[in-house]
Amino acid sequence: NAGVTQTPKFQVLKTGQSMTLQCAQDMNHEYMSWYRQDPGMGLRLIHYSVGAGITDQGEVPNGYNVSRSTTEDFPLRLLSAAPSQTSVYFCASSLDWSSLEFGTEAFFGQGTRLTVV
Amino acid sequence: TQLLEQSPQFLSIQEGENLTVYCNSSSVFSSLQWYRQEPGEGPVLLVTVVTGGEVKKLKRLTFQFGDARKDSSLHITAAQPGDTGLYLCAGARLAGYALNFGKGTSLLVTP
């Protein structure tokens, strides 16, 4: 059982380049989310999805796009990378929002460390 | 504006000492979770509290949810070097659709 798998683990981009961070889960979870983690800032929510075909913005969505065509996959796209997007990105999944609301576990991937130069 | 304020941000103690980490908010949460994160890894759930006033124990770790469900604390008794890591509190609000995280407490326990 792989859980939440993120690829790549490390990436260096030049300013203006685009790329997609991949996230896949094999637990049949409905709720998936993307966070970025910066020193001293904790985890900040970028986008989330409560099910296939449904996505919404989190706290820091600018410069990022998401889609959810299947239950398993939730890719995060950087449209035109900027140095301010240098961060560690985490994908997380939970059974569904209702259960997460009342405390079921959010499972995290190992993260993607992105550097934009 | 940070929904969950965590303190202290950094804590460096010696093995055997006790410590408490606080997670405070002006908002009411339906549940509050504590995660631990090791370098290069994603956060891993330690405990969830859902009832106001609830106390949960996990070996030497004691977690408490405030009566009004706005705050929580994590107390570690006789800390060990293996407790070193980043401790994150996270809260979910009814119909909020987001798990809100505090900024984290980086704990270093030296032998």
Coordinates of N, CA and C in Angstrom, one line a residue:
Chain A
N1 N 0.8 -1.2 0.0 CA 0.0 0.0 0.0 C 0.9 1.2 0.0
A2 N 0.9 2.0 -1.1 CA 1.9 3.1 -1.3 C 1.4 4.3 -0.5
G3 N 0.1 4.6 -0.3 CA -0.3 5.8 0.4 C -0.4 6.9 -0.6
V4 N 0.3 8.0 -0.3 CA 0.3 9.2 -1.1 C 1.7 9.3 -1.7
T5 N 1.8 9.4 -3.1 CA 3.1 9.4 -3.8 C 3.2 10.7 -4.5
Q6 N 4.3 11.4 -4.3 CA 4.6 12.7 -4.9 C 5.8 12.5 -5.8
T7 N 5.7 13.1 -7.0 CA 6.9 13.1 -7.9 C 6.9 14.5 -8.6
P8 N 8.2 15.0 -8.8 CA 9.4 14.5 -8.4 C 9.7 14.9 -6.9
K9 N 10.8 14.4 -6.4 CA 11.2 14.7 -5.0 C 11.9 16.0 -5.0
F10 N 12.7 16.3 -6.0 CA 13.4 17.6 -6.1 C 13.3 18.1 -7.5
Q11 N 13.3 19.4 -7.6 CA 13.2 20.1 -9.0 C 13.7 21.5 -8.9
V12 N 14.5 21.8 -9.9 CA 15.0 23.2 -10.1 C 14.4 23.7 -11.4
L13 N 13.8 24.9 -11.3 CA 13.2 25.5 -12.5 C 13.8 26.9 -12.7
K14 N 13.8 27.3 -13.9 CA 14.2 28.7 -14.2 C 12.9 29.6 -14.1
T15 N 13.1 30.8 -13.8 CA 11.9 31.8 -13.7 C 11.2 31.8 -15.1
G16 N 9.9 31.6 -15.0 CA 9.1 31.6 -16.2 C 8.7 30.2 -16.8
Q17 N 9.5 29.2 -16.3 CA 9.1 27.9 -16.8 C 7.9 27.4 -16.1
S18 N 7.2 26.4 -16.7 CA 6.1 25.8 -16.1 C 6.4 24.3 -15.8
M19 N 5.6 23.8 -14.9 CA 5.8 22.4 -14.6 C 4.6 21.9 -13.8
T20 N 4.5 20.6 -13.7 CA 3.4 19.9 -13.0 C 4.0 19.0 -11.9
L21 N 3.5 19.2 -10.7 CA 3.9 18.4 -9.6 C 2.8 17.3 -9.5
Q22 N 3.2 16.0 -9.5 CA 2.3 14.9 -9.5 C 2.0 14.5 -8.1
C23 N 0.7 14.1 -7.9 CA 0.3 13.5 -6.6 C -0.7 12.4 -6.9
A24 N -0.5 11.2 -6.3 CA -1.4 10.1 -6.5 C -1.6 9.4 -5.2
Q25 N -2.8 8.9 -4.9 CA -3.1 8.2 -3.7 C -3.9 6.9 -4.1
D26 N -3.6 5.8 -3.4 CA -4.2 4.5 -3.7 C -5.2 4.1 -2.6
M27 N -5.7 5.1 -1.8 CA -6.6 4.7 -0.7 C -8.0 5.0 -1.0
N28 N -8.4 5.4 -2.2 CA -9.7 5.7 -2.6 C -10.3 6.9 -1.7
H29 N -9.4 7.9 -1.4 CA -9.8 9.0 -0.7 C -10.5 10.1 -1.5
E30 N -11.5 10.7 -1.0 CA -12.2 11.7 -1.8 C -11.5 13.1 -1.6
Y31 N -11.0 13.4 -0.5 CA -10.5 14.7 -0.2 C -9.0 14.7 -0.4
M32 N -8.5 15.7 -1.3 CA -7.1 15.8 -1.5 C -6.7 17.3 -1.5
S33 N -5.5 17.6 -1.1 CA -5.1 19.0 -0.9 C -3.6 19.2 -1.2
W34 N -3.3 20.4 -1.5 CA -1.9 20.8 -1.7 C -1.5 21.9 -0.8
Y35 N -0.3 21.7 -0.1 CA 0.2 22.7 0.8 C 1.6 23.1 0.3
R36 N 2.0 24.3 0.7 CA 3.4 24.7 0.6 C 3.9 25.0 2.0
Q37 N 5.2 24.6 2.2 CA 5.8 24.8 3.5 C 7.0 25.6 3.4
D38 N 7.0 26.8 4.0 CA 8.2 27.7 4.0 C 8.7 27.9 5.4
P39 N 10.0 28.2 5.6 CA 10.5 28.3 7.0 C 9.7 29.4 7.8
G40 N 9.3 29.0 9.0 CA 8.6 29.9 9.8 C 7.2 30.2 9.5
M41 N 6.7 29.6 8.4 CA 5.3 29.9 7.9 C 4.4 28.7 8.1
G42 N 4.9 27.6 8.5 CA 4.0 26.4 8.6 C 3.5 25.9 7.3
L43 N 2.4 25.2 7.3 CA 1.8 24.7 6.1 C 0.7 25.6 5.6
R44 N 0.7 26.0 4.4 CA -0.3 26.9 3.9 C -1.0 26.2 2.7
L45 N -2.4 26.2 2.8 CA -3.2 25.5 1.8 C -3.2 26.3 0.5
I46 N -2.9 25.5 -0.6 CA -2.9 26.2 -2.0 C -4.2 25.9 -2.6
H47 N -4.6 24.6 -2.8 CA -5.8 24.2 -3.4 C -6.3 22.9 -2.8
Y48 N -7.6 22.7 -2.9 CA -8.1 21.4 -2.4 C -9.2 20.9 -3.3
S49 N -9.5 19.6 -3.1 CA -10.6 19.0 -3.9 C -11.4 18.0 -3.0
V50 N -12.7 18.1 -3.0 CA -13.5 17.3 -2.2 C -14.0 16.1 -3.0
G51 N -13.6 16.0 -4.2 CA -13.9 14.8 -5.0 C -13.6 15.0 -6.5
A52 N -13.6 14.0 -7.3 CA -13.3 14.1 -8.7 C -14.2 15.2 -9.4
G53 N -13.5 16.0 -10.1 CA -14.2 17.1 -10.8 C -14.5 18.3 -10.0
I54 N -14.1 18.3 -8.7 CA -14.4 19.5 -7.8 C -13.1 20.0 -7.2
T55 N -12.8 21.2 -7.5 CA -11.6 21.8 -6.8 C -12.0 23.2 -6.3
D56 N -11.2 23.7 -5.4 CA -11.4 25.1 -4.9 C -10.1 25.6 -4.4
Q57 N -10.1 26.9 -4.2 CA -8.8 27.6 -3.8 C -8.7 27.6 -2.3
G58 N -7.4 27.6 -1.9 CA -7.1 27.7 -0.5 C -6.6 29.0 -0.1
E59 N -5.7 29.1 0.8 CA -5.1 30.4 1.3 C -4.2 31.1 0.3
V60 N -3.4 30.4 -0.5 CA -2.4 31.0 -1.3 C -2.5 30.4 -2.7
P61 N -3.5 30.6 -3.5 CA -3.7 29.9 -4.8 C -3.0 30.6 -6.0
N62 N -2.6 31.8 -5.9 CA -2.1 32.6 -7.0 C -0.9 31.9 -7.6
G63 N -0.9 31.7 -8.9 CA 0.2 31.1 -9.6 C 0.2 29.6 -9.8
Y64 N -0.9 29.0 -9.3 CA -1.1 27.6 -9.3 C -2.4 27.2 -9.9
N65 N -2.4 26.1 -10.6 CA -3.7 25.5 -11.1 C -3.8 24.1 -10.7
V66 N -5.0 23.6 -10.5 CA -5.2 22.1 -10.2 C -6.4 21.6 -11.0
S67 N -6.4 20.3 -11.1 CA -7.6 19.6 -11.7 C -7.7 18.3 -11.0
R68 N -8.9 17.7 -11.1 CA -9.1 16.4 -10.4 C -10.0 15.6 -11.4
S69 N -9.4 15.0 -12.3 CA -10.1 14.2 -13.3 C -10.4 12.8 -12.8
T70 N -9.6 12.3 -11.9 CA -9.8 11.0 -11.3 C -9.8 11.1 -9.8
T71 N -10.3 10.1 -9.0 CA -10.2 10.1 -7.6 C -8.7 10.0 -7.1
E72 N -7.9 9.3 -7.9 CA -6.5 9.0 -7.5 C -5.5 10.1 -7.6
D73 N -5.7 10.9 -8.7 CA -4.7 11.9 -9.0 C -5.1 13.4 -8.8
F74 N -4.1 14.2 -8.3 CA -4.4 15.6 -8.1 C -3.2 16.4 -8.4
P75 N -2.9 16.6 -9.7 CA -1.7 17.3 -10.0 C -1.8 18.8 -9.7
L76 N -0.6 19.4 -9.4 CA -0.5 20.9 -9.2 C 0.4 21.5 -10.3
R77 N -0.2 22.5 -11.0 CA 0.6 23.1 -12.1 C 1.0 24.5 -11.7
L78 N 2.3 24.7 -12.0 CA 2.9 26.0 -11.8 C 2.9 26.6 -13.2
L79 N 2.2 27.7 -13.4 CA 2.0 28.3 -14.8 C 3.2 29.0 -15.3
S80 N 3.9 29.8 -14.5 CA 5.1 30.5 -14.9 C 5.8 30.8 -13.6
A81 N 6.8 29.9 -13.3 CA 7.5 29.8 -12.0 C 8.2 31.1 -11.7
A82 N 8.1 31.5 -10.4 CA 8.7 32.7 -9.9 C 9.5 32.3 -8.7
P83 N 10.6 33.0 -8.4 CA 11.4 32.7 -7.2 C 10.6 32.6 -5.9
S84 N 9.5 33.4 -5.8 CA 8.7 33.3 -4.6 C 8.0 32.0 -4.4
Q85 N 8.0 31.1 -5.5 CA 7.4 29.8 -5.4 C 8.4 28.7 -5.0
T86 N 9.6 29.1 -4.7 CA 10.6 28.2 -4.1 C 10.1 27.8 -2.7
S87 N 9.9 26.5 -2.6 CA 9.2 26.0 -1.3 C 9.3 24.5 -1.3
V88 N 8.8 23.9 -0.3 CA 8.5 22.5 -0.2 C 7.0 22.3 -0.3
Y89 N 6.6 21.4 -1.3 CA 5.2 21.2 -1.6 C 4.8 19.9 -1.1
F90 N 3.6 19.8 -0.4 CA 3.1 18.6 0.2 C 1.7 18.4 -0.4
C91 N 1.4 17.1 -0.8 CA 0.1 16.7 -1.1 C -0.4 15.9 0.0
A92 N -1.7 16.0 0.3 CA -2.3 15.2 1.4 C -3.7 14.7 0.9
S93 N -4.1 13.6 1.5 CA -5.4 13.0 1.2 C -6.0 12.5 2.5
S94 N -7.4 12.6 2.5 CA -8.2 12.1 3.6 C -9.4 11.4 3.0
L95 N -10.0 10.6 3.8 CA -11.2 9.8 3.4 C -12.2 10.7 2.7
D96 N -12.6 11.7 3.4 CA -13.5 12.7 2.8 C -13.5 13.9 3.7
W97 N -14.1 15.0 3.3 CA -14.1 16.2 4.2 C -14.8 16.0 5.5
S98 N -16.0 15.4 5.5 CA -16.8 15.2 6.7 C -16.0 14.5 7.7
S99 N -15.3 13.4 7.4 CA -14.5 12.7 8.4 C -13.3 13.5 8.8
L100 N -12.7 14.2 7.9 CA -11.5 15.0 8.3 C -11.9 16.1 9.2
E101 N -13.1 16.7 9.0 CA -13.7 17.7 9.9 C -13.8 17.2 11.3
F102 N -14.0 15.9 11.5 CA -14.1 15.4 12.8 C -13.0 14.5 13.2
G103 N -11.8 14.7 12.5 CA -10.6 14.3 13.1 C -9.9 13.0 12.5
T104 N -10.4 12.6 11.3 CA -9.7 11.4 10.8 C -8.4 11.9 10.2
E105 N -7.5 11.0 9.9 CA -6.1 11.4 9.6 C -6.0 11.9 8.2
A106 N -5.1 12.9 8.0 CA -4.7 13.4 6.7 C -3.3 12.7 6.4
F107 N -3.2 12.0 5.3 CA -2.0 11.3 5.0 C -1.2 12.2 4.0
F108 N 0.0 12.4 4.3 CA 0.9 13.3 3.5 C 1.9 12.5 2.7
G109 N 2.2 13.0 1.5 CA 3.3 12.5 0.7 C 4.6 13.0 1.3
Q110 N 5.7 12.6 0.7 CA 7.1 12.9 1.2 C 7.5 14.3 0.8
G111 N 6.8 15.0 -0.1 CA 7.1 16.3 -0.5 C 7.9 16.5 -1.7
T112 N 7.8 17.6 -2.4 CA 8.6 18.0 -3.5 C 9.3 19.3 -3.1
R113 N 10.6 19.2 -3.2 CA 11.4 20.5 -2.9 C 11.7 21.2 -4.2
L114 N 11.1 22.3 -4.4 CA 11.2 23.1 -5.6 C 12.0 24.3 -5.4
T115 N 13.0 24.6 -6.3 CA 13.8 25.8 -6.3 C 13.6 26.5 -7.6
V116 N 13.3 27.7 -7.6 CA 13.1 28.5 -8.8 C 14.2 29.6 -8.8
V117 N 15.0 29.5 -9.9 CA 16.2 30.4 -10.0 C 16.0 31.5 -11.0
Chain B
T1 N -3.4 36.5 8.1 CA -3.6 36.2 9.6 C -3.6 34.7 9.8
Q2 N -2.7 34.3 10.8 CA -2.7 32.9 11.1 C -3.8 32.5 12.0
L3 N -4.6 31.5 11.6 CA -5.8 31.1 12.4 C -5.4 30.4 13.7
L4 N -4.3 29.7 13.6 CA -3.8 28.9 14.8 C -2.4 29.5 15.1
E5 N -2.3 30.0 16.4 CA -1.0 30.5 16.8 C -0.3 29.5 17.7
Q6 N 0.9 29.1 17.3 CA 1.6 28.0 18.0 C 2.8 28.7 18.8
S7 N 3.0 28.2 20.0 CA 4.2 28.7 20.7 C 4.7 27.6 21.6
P8 N 6.0 27.7 21.9 CA 7.0 28.5 21.3 C 7.3 28.1 19.9
Q9 N 8.0 28.9 19.1 CA 8.4 28.5 17.7 C 9.6 27.5 17.8
F10 N 10.5 27.8 18.7 CA 11.7 26.9 18.9 C 11.8 26.6 20.3
L11 N 12.3 25.3 20.5 CA 12.5 24.9 21.9 C 13.7 23.9 21.9
S12 N 14.7 24.3 22.7 CA 15.9 23.4 22.8 C 16.1 23.1 24.3
I13 N 16.0 21.8 24.6 CA 16.0 21.3 26.0 C 16.9 20.1 26.1
Q14 N 17.2 19.8 27.3 CA 18.1 18.6 27.6 C 17.2 17.4 27.9
E15 N 17.7 16.2 27.6 CA 17.0 15.0 27.9 C 16.6 14.9 29.3
G16 N 15.3 14.5 29.5 CA 14.8 14.4 30.8 C 13.9 15.6 31.3
E17 N 14.0 16.7 30.6 CA 13.2 17.8 30.9 C 11.7 17.7 30.4
N18 N 10.8 18.4 31.0 CA 9.4 18.5 30.5 C 9.2 19.7 29.7
L19 N 8.2 19.7 28.8 CA 7.9 20.8 28.0 C 6.4 20.8 27.6
T20 N 6.0 22.0 27.3 CA 4.6 22.2 26.8 C 4.6 23.1 25.6
V21 N 3.8 22.7 24.6 CA 3.6 23.4 23.4 C 2.2 23.8 23.3
Y22 N 1.9 25.1 22.9 CA 0.6 25.6 23.0 C 0.1 25.9 21.5
C23 N -1.2 25.8 21.3 CA -1.8 26.1 20.1 C -3.1 26.8 20.3
N24 N -3.2 28.1 20.0 CA -4.3 29.0 20.4 C -5.0 29.6 19.2
S25 N -6.3 29.8 19.3 CA -7.0 30.5 18.3 C -8.2 31.2 18.9
S26 N -8.7 32.1 18.1 CA -10.0 32.8 18.5 C -11.2 32.1 17.9
S27 N -10.9 31.1 17.0 CA -12.0 30.4 16.3 C -12.3 29.0 17.0
V28 N -13.5 28.6 16.8 CA -13.9 27.3 17.4 C -13.6 26.2 16.3
F29 N -13.0 25.1 16.7 CA -12.7 24.0 15.8 C -13.6 22.8 16.1
S30 N -14.0 22.0 15.1 CA -14.7 20.8 15.3 C -13.7 19.7 15.7
S31 N -12.5 19.8 15.4 CA -11.4 18.9 15.8 C -10.1 19.6 15.7
L32 N -9.2 19.1 16.5 CA -7.8 19.6 16.4 C -6.8 18.4 16.4
Q33 N -5.8 18.5 15.6 CA -4.9 17.4 15.5 C -3.5 17.9 15.7
W34 N -2.6 17.0 16.2 CA -1.2 17.2 16.3 C -0.5 16.3 15.4
Y35 N 0.4 16.9 14.6 CA 1.3 16.1 13.7 C 2.8 16.3 14.1
R36 N 3.6 15.3 13.8 CA 5.0 15.4 13.9 C 5.7 15.2 12.6
Q37 N 6.7 16.1 12.3 CA 7.3 16.0 11.0 C 8.8 15.9 11.2
E38 N 9.4 14.9 10.5 CA 10.8 14.7 10.5 C 11.4 15.4 9.3
P39 N 12.7 15.7 9.3 CA 13.3 16.4 8.1 C 13.2 15.5 6.9
G40 N 12.8 16.1 5.8 CA 12.6 15.4 4.5 C 11.4 14.5 4.4
E41 N 10.5 14.6 5.4 CA 9.3 13.8 5.3 C 8.1 14.6 5.5
G42 N 6.9 14.0 5.2 CA 5.7 14.7 5.4 C 5.2 14.6 6.8
P43 N 4.3 15.4 7.3 CA 3.8 15.3 8.7 C 3.1 14.0 8.9
V44 N 3.2 13.5 10.1 CA 2.5 12.2 10.5 C 1.6 12.5 11.7
L45 N 0.4 12.0 11.7 CA -0.6 12.3 12.7 C -0.1 11.6 14.1
L46 N -0.2 12.4 15.1 CA 0.1 11.9 16.5 C -1.3 11.6 17.2
V47 N -2.2 12.6 17.2 CA -3.4 12.4 17.9 C -4.5 13.4 17.3
T48 N -5.7 13.0 17.5 CA -6.8 13.9 17.2 C -7.7 14.1 18.5
V49 N -8.1 15.3 18.8 CA -9.0 15.6 19.9 C -10.3 16.3 19.3
V50 N -11.4 15.8 19.8 CA -12.7 16.3 19.2 C -13.7 16.9 20.2
T51 N -13.5 16.6 21.5 CA -14.4 17.0 22.5 C -13.8 18.0 23.4
G52 N -14.5 19.1 23.7 CA -14.0 20.1 24.6 C -13.6 19.6 25.9
G53 N -12.4 19.9 26.4 CA -11.9 19.4 27.7 C -11.2 18.0 27.6
E54 N -11.2 17.4 26.4 CA -10.7 16.1 26.2 C -9.2 16.0 26.4
V55 N -8.7 15.0 27.1 CA -7.3 14.7 27.3 C -7.0 13.4 26.8
K56 N -5.9 13.3 26.0 CA -5.4 12.0 25.4 C -4.0 11.9 25.7
K57 N -3.6 10.6 26.0 CA -2.2 10.3 26.4 C -1.6 9.3 25.4
L58 N -0.4 9.6 24.9 CA 0.3 8.7 24.0 C 1.7 8.6 24.6
K59 N 1.9 7.5 25.4 CA 3.1 7.3 26.2 C 3.5 8.5 27.0
R60 N 4.5 9.2 26.7 CA 5.0 10.4 27.5 C 4.3 11.7 27.0
L61 N 3.5 11.6 26.0 CA 2.9 12.8 25.4 C 1.4 12.9 25.9
T62 N 1.0 14.1 26.4 CA -0.3 14.3 26.8 C -0.9 15.5 26.0
F63 N -2.0 15.3 25.4 CA -2.7 16.3 24.6 C -4.0 16.7 25.3
Q64 N -4.3 18.0 25.2 CA -5.5 18.5 25.8 C -6.2 19.5 24.8
F65 N -7.5 19.3 24.8 CA -8.3 20.2 23.9 C -9.0 21.2 24.9
G66 N -9.0 22.5 24.7 CA -9.6 23.4 25.6 C -11.2 23.2 25.6
D67 N -11.7 23.6 26.7 CA -13.2 23.5 26.9 C -14.0 24.1 25.8
A68 N -13.5 25.3 25.4 CA -14.3 26.0 24.3 C -13.9 25.6 22.9
R69 N -13.0 24.6 22.8 CA -12.5 24.0 21.5 C -11.8 25.1 20.7
K70 N -11.1 26.0 21.4 CA -10.4 27.0 20.6 C -8.9 26.9 20.8
D71 N -8.4 26.0 21.7 CA -7.0 25.9 21.9 C -6.7 24.4 22.3
S72 N -5.4 24.2 22.3 CA -4.9 22.8 22.6 C -3.5 22.9 23.1
S73 N -3.1 21.9 23.8 CA -1.7 21.9 24.3 C -1.1 20.5 24.2
L74 N 0.2 20.4 24.0 CA 0.9 19.2 24.0 C 2.0 19.2 25.0
H75 N 2.0 18.3 26.0 CA 2.9 18.2 27.0 C 3.8 17.0 26.9
I76 N 5.1 17.1 26.9 CA 6.0 15.9 26.9 C 6.7 15.8 28.2
T77 N 6.6 14.7 28.8 CA 7.3 14.4 30.0 C 8.6 13.7 29.8
A78 N 9.6 14.1 30.5 CA 10.9 13.4 30.4 C 11.3 13.3 28.9
A79 N 11.5 14.4 28.2 CA 11.8 14.3 26.8 C 13.1 13.5 26.5
Q80 N 13.0 12.9 25.3 CA 14.2 12.1 24.9 C 14.6 12.6 23.5
P81 N 15.9 12.3 23.1 CA 16.4 12.8 21.8 C 15.5 12.3 20.7
G82 N 14.9 11.2 20.8 CA 13.9 10.7 19.7 C 12.7 11.6 19.6
D83 N 12.4 12.5 20.5 CA 11.3 13.4 20.4 C 11.6 14.6 19.5
T84 N 12.9 14.7 19.1 CA 13.3 15.9 18.3 C 12.5 15.9 17.0
G85 N 12.0 17.0 16.6 CA 11.2 17.1 15.4 C 10.4 18.4 15.4
L86 N 9.6 18.5 14.3 CA 8.7 19.7 14.2 C 7.3 19.2 14.5
Y87 N 6.7 19.9 15.5 CA 5.4 19.6 16.0 C 4.4 20.6 15.4
L88 N 3.3 20.1 14.8 CA 2.4 21.0 14.1 C 1.0 20.7 14.7
C89 N 0.3 21.8 15.0 CA -1.1 21.6 15.3 C -2.0 22.0 14.1
A90 N -3.1 21.4 13.9 CA -4.0 21.6 12.8 C -5.4 21.5 13.2
G91 N -6.2 22.4 12.7 CA -7.6 22.4 13.1 C -8.6 22.4 11.9
A92 N -9.7 21.8 12.1 CA -10.7 21.8 11.1 C -12.0 22.5 11.6
R93 N -12.5 23.4 10.9 CA -13.8 24.1 11.3 C -14.9 23.6 10.5
L94 N -16.1 23.6 11.0 CA -17.3 23.1 10.4 C -17.5 23.8 9.0
A95 N -17.6 23.1 8.0 CA -17.9 23.6 6.6 C -16.7 24.4 6.1
G96 N -15.6 24.4 6.8 CA -14.5 25.2 6.4 C -13.7 24.6 5.2
Y97 N -13.8 23.3 5.0 CA -13.1 22.6 3.9 C -11.6 22.7 3.9
A98 N -11.0 23.2 4.9 CA -9.6 23.4 5.0 C -9.0 22.9 6.3
L99 N -7.9 22.2 6.3 CA -7.2 21.9 7.6 C -6.2 23.0 7.8
N100 N -6.4 23.8 8.8 CA -5.5 25.0 9.1 C -4.4 24.6 10.0
F101 N -3.2 24.9 9.6 CA -2.0 24.6 10.4 C -1.5 25.8 11.1
G102 N -0.9 25.5 12.3 CA -0.1 26.5 13.0 C 1.3 26.5 12.3
K103 N 2.2 27.4 12.7 CA 3.5 27.6 12.1 C 4.4 26.5 12.6
G104 N 4.1 25.8 13.7 CA 5.0 24.7 14.1 C 5.9 25.1 15.2
T105 N 6.3 24.0 16.0 CA 7.3 24.2 17.1 C 8.4 23.2 16.8
S106 N 9.6 23.8 16.6 CA 10.8 23.0 16.3 C 11.4 22.6 17.6
L107 N 11.4 21.3 17.9 CA 11.9 20.8 19.2 C 13.3 20.1 19.0
L108 N 14.2 20.5 19.8 CA 15.5 19.8 19.8 C 15.8 19.3 21.2
V109 N 16.0 18.0 21.4 CA 16.3 17.4 22.7 C 17.7 16.8 22.6
T110 N 18.6 17.4 23.4 CA 20.0 16.9 23.4 C 20.3 16.0 24.6
P111 N 21.1 15.0 24.3 CA 21.4 14.0 25.4 C 22.2 14.7 26.6

